[in-house]
PDB file of C-alpha atoms in Angstrom:
ATOM      1  CA  UNK A   1      15.726 -21.144  -3.098  1.00 37.00           C
ATOM      2  CA  UNK A   2      15.819 -17.677  -4.553  1.00 52.00           C
ATOM      3  CA  UNK A   3      17.801 -17.484  -7.769  1.00 54.00           C
ATOM      4  CA  UNK A   4      19.961 -20.373  -8.919  1.00 59.00           C
ATOM      5  CA  UNK A   5      19.933 -23.790  -7.301  1.00 67.00           C
ATOM      6  CA  UNK A   6      23.267 -22.978  -5.650  1.00 67.00           C
ATOM      7  CA  UNK A   7      22.117 -19.595  -4.267  1.00 63.00           C
ATOM      8  CA  UNK A   8      23.606 -19.066  -0.787  1.00 65.00           C
ATOM      9  CA  UNK A   9      20.728 -17.139   0.798  1.00 68.00           C
ATOM     10  CA  UNK A  10      18.607 -20.039   1.956  1.00 66.00           C
ATOM     11  CA  UNK A  11      15.371 -18.183   1.214  1.00 69.00           C
ATOM     12  CA  UNK A  12      12.541 -20.521   0.317  1.00 64.00           C
ATOM     13  CA  UNK A  13       9.646 -19.624  -1.933  1.00 70.00           C
ATOM     14  CA  UNK A  14       6.405 -21.590  -1.655  1.00 73.00           C
ATOM     15  CA  UNK A  15       2.774 -21.310  -2.686  1.00 78.00           C
ATOM     16  CA  UNK A  16       1.748 -23.070   0.553  1.00 84.00           C
ATOM     17  CA  UNK A  17       1.497 -20.311   3.180  1.00 86.00           C
ATOM     18  CA  UNK A  18       0.690 -22.689   6.041  1.00 87.00           C
ATOM     19  CA  UNK A  19       3.763 -24.792   5.283  1.00 85.00           C
ATOM     20  CA  UNK A  20       5.998 -21.721   5.160  1.00 83.00           C
ATOM     21  CA  UNK A  21       4.638 -20.228   8.375  1.00 89.00           C
ATOM     22  CA  UNK A  22       5.251 -23.528  10.218  1.00 89.00           C
ATOM     23  CA  UNK A  23       8.977 -23.099   9.478  1.00 84.00           C
ATOM     24  CA  UNK A  24       9.505 -20.316  12.076  1.00 84.00           C
ATOM     25  CA  UNK A  25       9.791 -17.574   9.460  1.00 85.00           C
ATOM     26  CA  UNK A  26      11.416 -14.361  10.711  1.00 90.00           C
ATOM     27  CA  UNK A  27      10.061 -12.014   8.026  1.00 90.00           C
ATOM     28  CA  UNK A  28       7.269 -12.397   5.496  1.00 88.00           C
ATOM     29  CA  UNK A  29       7.275 -10.116   2.476  1.00 85.00           C
ATOM     30  CA  UNK A  30       3.600 -10.196   1.644  1.00 86.00           C
ATOM     31  CA  UNK A  31       3.158  -9.123  -1.960  1.00 82.00           C
ATOM     32  CA  UNK A  32      -0.443  -9.536  -2.914  1.00 74.00           C
ATOM     33  CA  UNK A  33      -3.626  -7.488  -3.301  1.00 65.00           C
ATOM     34  CA  UNK A  34      -3.821  -3.718  -3.329  1.00 67.00           C
ATOM     35  CA  UNK A  35      -6.860  -3.626  -1.048  1.00 76.00           C
ATOM     36  CA  UNK A  36      -6.105  -3.843   2.675  1.00 81.00           C
ATOM     37  CA  UNK A  37      -9.329  -5.565   3.704  1.00 84.00           C
ATOM     38  CA  UNK A  38      -8.610  -8.416   1.273  1.00 85.00           C
ATOM     39  CA  UNK A  39      -5.312  -9.337   2.943  1.00 87.00           C
ATOM     40  CA  UNK A  40      -6.195  -9.023   6.636  1.00 91.00           C
ATOM     41  CA  UNK A  41      -6.669 -12.751   7.287  1.00 92.00           C
ATOM     42  CA  UNK A  42      -3.351 -13.518   5.614  1.00 92.00           C
ATOM     43  CA  UNK A  43      -1.516 -10.807   7.560  1.00 93.00           C
ATOM     44  CA  UNK A  44      -3.044 -11.905  10.852  1.00 95.00           C
ATOM     45  CA  UNK A  45      -1.964 -15.498  10.131  1.00 95.00           C
ATOM     46  CA  UNK A  46       1.609 -14.273   9.626  1.00 94.00           C
ATOM     47  CA  UNK A  47       1.508 -12.361  12.909  1.00 96.00           C
ATOM     48  CA  UNK A  48       0.043 -15.360  14.735  1.00 95.00           C
ATOM     49  CA  UNK A  49       2.984 -17.390  13.408  1.00 95.00           C
ATOM     50  CA  UNK A  50       5.191 -14.777  15.127  1.00 95.00           C
ATOM     51  CA  UNK A  51       6.596 -13.515  11.833  1.00 95.00           C
ATOM     52  CA  UNK A  52       7.306  -9.872  11.089  1.00 94.00           C
ATOM     53  CA  UNK A  53       5.412  -8.764   7.988  1.00 92.00           C
ATOM     54  CA  UNK A  54       6.250  -6.306   5.234  1.00 90.00           C
ATOM     55  CA  UNK A  55       3.106  -6.007   3.102  1.00 88.00           C
ATOM     56  CA  UNK A  56       3.295  -4.323  -0.298  1.00 84.00           C
ATOM     57  CA  UNK A  57      -0.423  -3.560  -0.138  1.00 81.00           C
ATOM     58  CA  UNK A  58      -0.768   0.085  -1.176  1.00 79.00           C
ATOM     59  CA  UNK A  59      -3.355   0.924   1.445  1.00 82.00           C
ATOM     60  CA  UNK A  60      -1.102  -0.360   4.225  1.00 85.00           C
ATOM     61  CA  UNK A  61       1.704   2.070   3.393  1.00 82.00           C
ATOM     62  CA  UNK A  62       0.026   4.577   5.735  1.00 84.00           C
ATOM     63  CA  UNK A  63      -3.374   3.225   6.836  1.00 86.00           C
ATOM     64  CA  UNK A  64      -3.922   5.325   9.965  1.00 85.00           C
ATOM     65  CA  UNK A  65      -6.457   7.766   8.486  1.00 82.00           C
ATOM     66  CA  UNK A  66      -8.189   5.751   5.791  1.00 80.00           C
ATOM     67  CA  UNK A  67      -8.349   2.491   7.774  1.00 86.00           C
ATOM     68  CA  UNK A  68      -7.923   3.424  11.451  1.00 91.00           C
ATOM     69  CA  UNK A  69      -9.660   0.287  12.797  1.00 93.00           C
ATOM     70  CA  UNK A  70      -7.653  -2.021  10.555  1.00 91.00           C
ATOM     71  CA  UNK A  71      -4.395  -0.227  11.434  1.00 92.00           C
ATOM     72  CA  UNK A  72      -5.180  -0.451  15.155  1.00 95.00           C
ATOM     73  CA  UNK A  73      -5.978  -4.162  14.893  1.00 95.00           C
ATOM     74  CA  UNK A  74      -2.752  -4.932  13.026  1.00 94.00           C
ATOM     75  CA  UNK A  75      -0.781  -2.874  15.534  1.00 95.00           C
ATOM     76  CA  UNK A  76      -2.382  -4.612  18.517  1.00 97.00           C
ATOM     77  CA  UNK A  77      -1.917  -8.098  17.037  1.00 96.00           C
ATOM     78  CA  UNK A  78       1.721  -7.391  16.172  1.00 96.00           C
ATOM     79  CA  UNK A  79       2.367  -6.189  19.724  1.00 97.00           C
ATOM     80  CA  UNK A  80       0.577  -9.215  21.181  1.00 97.00           C
ATOM     81  CA  UNK A  81       2.808 -11.571  19.186  1.00 96.00           C
ATOM     82  CA  UNK A  82       5.982  -9.498  19.668  1.00 96.00           C
ATOM     83  CA  UNK A  83       6.531  -8.850  15.974  1.00 96.00           C
ATOM     84  CA  UNK A  84       6.330  -5.886  13.603  1.00 94.00           C
ATOM     85  CA  UNK A  85       4.297  -4.870  10.567  1.00 92.00           C
ATOM     86  CA  UNK A  86       5.956  -2.381   8.249  1.00 85.00           C
ATOM     87  CA  UNK A  87       4.047  -0.923   5.318  1.00 76.00           C
ATOM     88  CA  UNK A  88       5.598  -0.693   1.910  1.00 70.00           C
ATOM     89  CA  UNK A  89       4.207  -0.533  -1.584  1.00 64.00           C
ATOM     90  CA  UNK A  90       4.779  -1.746  -5.083  1.00 60.00           C
ATOM     91  CA  UNK A  91       3.888   1.379  -6.977  1.00 59.00           C
ATOM     92  CA  UNK A  92       6.413   4.166  -7.550  1.00 61.00           C
ATOM     93  CA  UNK A  93       4.796   6.655  -5.226  1.00 68.00           C
ATOM     94  CA  UNK A  94       8.101   7.837  -3.766  1.00 72.00           C
ATOM     95  CA  UNK A  95       7.632  11.262  -5.372  1.00 74.00           C
ATOM     96  CA  UNK A  96       4.052  11.471  -4.064  1.00 79.00           C
ATOM     97  CA  UNK A  97       4.926  11.170  -0.385  1.00 83.00           C
ATOM     98  CA  UNK A  98       8.366  10.009   0.793  1.00 82.00           C
ATOM     99  CA  UNK A  99      10.301  12.565  -1.257  1.00 84.00           C
ATOM    100  CA  UNK A 100       7.956  15.375  -0.207  1.00 87.00           C
ATOM    101  CA  UNK A 101       8.339  14.443   3.464  1.00 88.00           C
ATOM    102  CA  UNK A 102      12.123  14.083   3.150  1.00 88.00           C
ATOM    103  CA  UNK A 103      12.561  17.449   1.436  1.00 88.00           C
ATOM    104  CA  UNK A 104      10.244  19.093   3.943  1.00 90.00           C
ATOM    105  CA  UNK A 105      12.440  17.879   6.808  1.00 89.00           C
ATOM    106  CA  UNK A 106      15.150  20.343   5.794  1.00 91.00           C
ATOM    107  CA  UNK A 107      12.752  23.209   5.103  1.00 88.00           C
ATOM    108  CA  UNK A 108      12.184  26.072   7.508  1.00 87.00           C
ATOM    109  CA  UNK A 109       8.696  26.897   6.255  1.00 87.00           C
ATOM    110  CA  UNK A 110       6.220  25.164   3.970  1.00 85.00           C
ATOM    111  CA  UNK A 111       3.492  27.178   2.324  1.00 80.00           C
ATOM    112  CA  UNK A 112       2.342  24.749  -0.325  1.00 80.00           C
ATOM    113  CA  UNK A 113       2.808  21.093  -1.271  1.00 81.00           C
ATOM    114  CA  UNK A 114       2.106  19.711  -4.722  1.00 80.00           C
ATOM    115  CA  UNK A 115       3.069  16.353  -6.214  1.00 77.00           C
ATOM    116  CA  UNK A 116       2.106  15.421  -9.751  1.00 77.00           C
ATOM    117  CA  UNK A 117       2.307  11.980 -11.293  1.00 75.00           C
ATOM    118  CA  UNK A 118       1.588  11.379 -14.957  1.00 78.00           C
ATOM    119  CA  UNK A 119       1.347   7.824 -16.265  1.00 76.00           C
ATOM    120  CA  UNK A 120       1.134   6.990 -19.956  1.00 84.00           C
ATOM    121  CA  UNK A 121      -1.139   3.966 -19.665  1.00 84.00           C
ATOM    122  CA  UNK A 122      -0.770   3.208 -23.376  1.00 84.00           C
ATOM    123  CA  UNK A 123       2.707   1.836 -22.660  1.00 87.00           C
ATOM    124  CA  UNK A 124       1.610  -0.271 -19.685  1.00 86.00           C
ATOM    125  CA  UNK A 125       0.189  -3.780 -19.486  1.00 86.00           C
ATOM    126  CA  UNK A 126      -3.461  -4.417 -20.411  1.00 88.00           C
ATOM    127  CA  UNK A 127      -4.633  -5.308 -16.850  1.00 82.00           C
ATOM    128  CA  UNK A 128      -3.420  -1.903 -15.619  1.00 80.00           C
ATOM    129  CA  UNK A 129      -5.137  -0.166 -18.532  1.00 85.00           C
ATOM    130  CA  UNK A 130      -8.399  -1.887 -17.625  1.00 84.00           C
ATOM    131  CA  UNK A 131      -7.949  -1.159 -13.908  1.00 81.00           C
ATOM    132  CA  UNK A 132      -7.664   2.576 -14.552  1.00 84.00           C
ATOM    133  CA  UNK A 133     -10.447   2.683 -17.144  1.00 88.00           C
ATOM    134  CA  UNK A 134      -8.378   3.353 -20.246  1.00 88.00           C
ATOM    135  CA  UNK A 135     -10.522   3.128 -23.357  1.00 88.00           C
ATOM    136  CA  UNK A 136     -13.858   3.607 -21.586  1.00 90.00           C
ATOM    137  CA  UNK A 137     -16.282   6.296 -22.601  1.00 93.00           C
ATOM    138  CA  UNK A 138     -16.441   9.276 -20.256  1.00 94.00           C
ATOM    139  CA  UNK A 139     -19.879   8.211 -18.984  1.00 96.00           C
ATOM    140  CA  UNK A 140     -18.804   4.599 -18.346  1.00 94.00           C
ATOM    141  CA  UNK A 141     -15.602   5.806 -16.644  1.00 92.00           C
ATOM    142  CA  UNK A 142     -17.612   8.053 -14.309  1.00 92.00           C
ATOM    143  CA  UNK A 143     -20.055   5.210 -13.533  1.00 94.00           C
ATOM    144  CA  UNK A 144     -17.198   2.885 -12.590  1.00 91.00           C
ATOM    145  CA  UNK A 145     -15.517   5.561 -10.464  1.00 88.00           C
ATOM    146  CA  UNK A 146     -18.817   6.172  -8.638  1.00 89.00           C
ATOM    147  CA  UNK A 147     -19.174   2.420  -8.092  1.00 88.00           C
ATOM    148  CA  UNK A 148     -15.659   2.252  -6.658  1.00 81.00           C
ATOM    149  CA  UNK A 149     -14.365  -0.183  -9.268  1.00 82.00           C
ATOM    150  CA  UNK A 150     -11.920   2.426 -10.602  1.00 82.00           C
ATOM    151  CA  UNK A 151      -9.953   4.362  -8.037  1.00 75.00           C
ATOM    152  CA  UNK A 152      -6.436   5.489  -7.293  1.00 73.00           C
ATOM    153  CA  UNK A 153      -5.433   2.936  -4.677  1.00 74.00           C
ATOM    154  CA  UNK A 154      -2.862   4.355  -2.287  1.00 78.00           C
ATOM    155  CA  UNK A 155      -3.335   8.036  -3.107  1.00 81.00           C
ATOM    156  CA  UNK A 156      -5.382   8.786   0.053  1.00 84.00           C
ATOM    157  CA  UNK A 157      -2.601   7.161   2.091  1.00 84.00           C
ATOM    158  CA  UNK A 158       0.012   9.352   0.387  1.00 84.00           C
ATOM    159  CA  UNK A 159      -2.030  12.483   1.113  1.00 86.00           C
ATOM    160  CA  UNK A 160      -2.500  11.460   4.754  1.00 88.00           C
ATOM    161  CA  UNK A 161       1.198  10.688   5.204  1.00 87.00           C
ATOM    162  CA  UNK A 162       2.244  14.089   3.887  1.00 89.00           C
ATOM    163  CA  UNK A 163      -0.457  15.981   5.796  1.00 89.00           C
ATOM    164  CA  UNK A 164       0.257  14.234   9.094  1.00 89.00           C
ATOM    165  CA  UNK A 165       4.044  14.459   8.799  1.00 89.00           C
ATOM    166  CA  UNK A 166       3.963  18.142   7.884  1.00 89.00           C
ATOM    167  CA  UNK A 167       1.194  18.865  10.384  1.00 88.00           C
ATOM    168  CA  UNK A 168      -1.009  20.292   7.641  1.00 86.00           C
ATOM    169  CA  UNK A 169      -4.709  20.621   8.380  1.00 85.00           C
ATOM    170  CA  UNK A 170      -6.863  18.374   6.208  1.00 84.00           C
ATOM    171  CA  UNK A 171     -10.594  18.142   6.734  1.00 83.00           C
ATOM    172  CA  UNK A 172     -11.273  15.269   4.358  1.00 82.00           C
ATOM    173  CA  UNK A 173      -9.406  12.931   2.041  1.00 79.00           C
ATOM    174  CA  UNK A 174     -11.541  11.564  -0.762  1.00 71.00           C
ATOM    175  CA  UNK A 175     -10.401   8.277  -2.148  1.00 60.00           C
ATOM    176  CA  UNK A 176     -13.454   6.192  -3.059  1.00 49.00           C
ATOM    177  CA  UNK A 177     -12.965   3.863  -0.101  1.00 43.00           C
TER     178      UNK A 177
END
């Protein structure tokens, strides 16, 4: 049960996905990897169990441009099983896309869109610091970016969401995918 032993919600938490999915689960909140391709089998298993899925995978917040084949497959599978997949994310990217889109909805004309996020990695946990390359030399940082081991996961999806919603022309979104 979530919370105390006497919690009234009846929500079970388990490390055994197969056991949980056999219980006729209505909704799965899938909080795992940041990379969409790494969670596909797990998401498809949830859909096959006829469970709606809310993944927190950053790349699935708006996958239609960066992962069109993956998005189409998830959409088709969800429709086949009569369930839904709704993208969400863990990171605080509200200002990067949702707020921009919301504010734009009440605007008569948009000439320019700019969102800026600054993160002081020195105050964050060590795994995040390593993931973003904090402490690396400039040359080593550039090598890891070129290799795709350091990238801003979810930023291309934010750009695509804003561009598509505001009908802004975008030729290319670079995101080290």
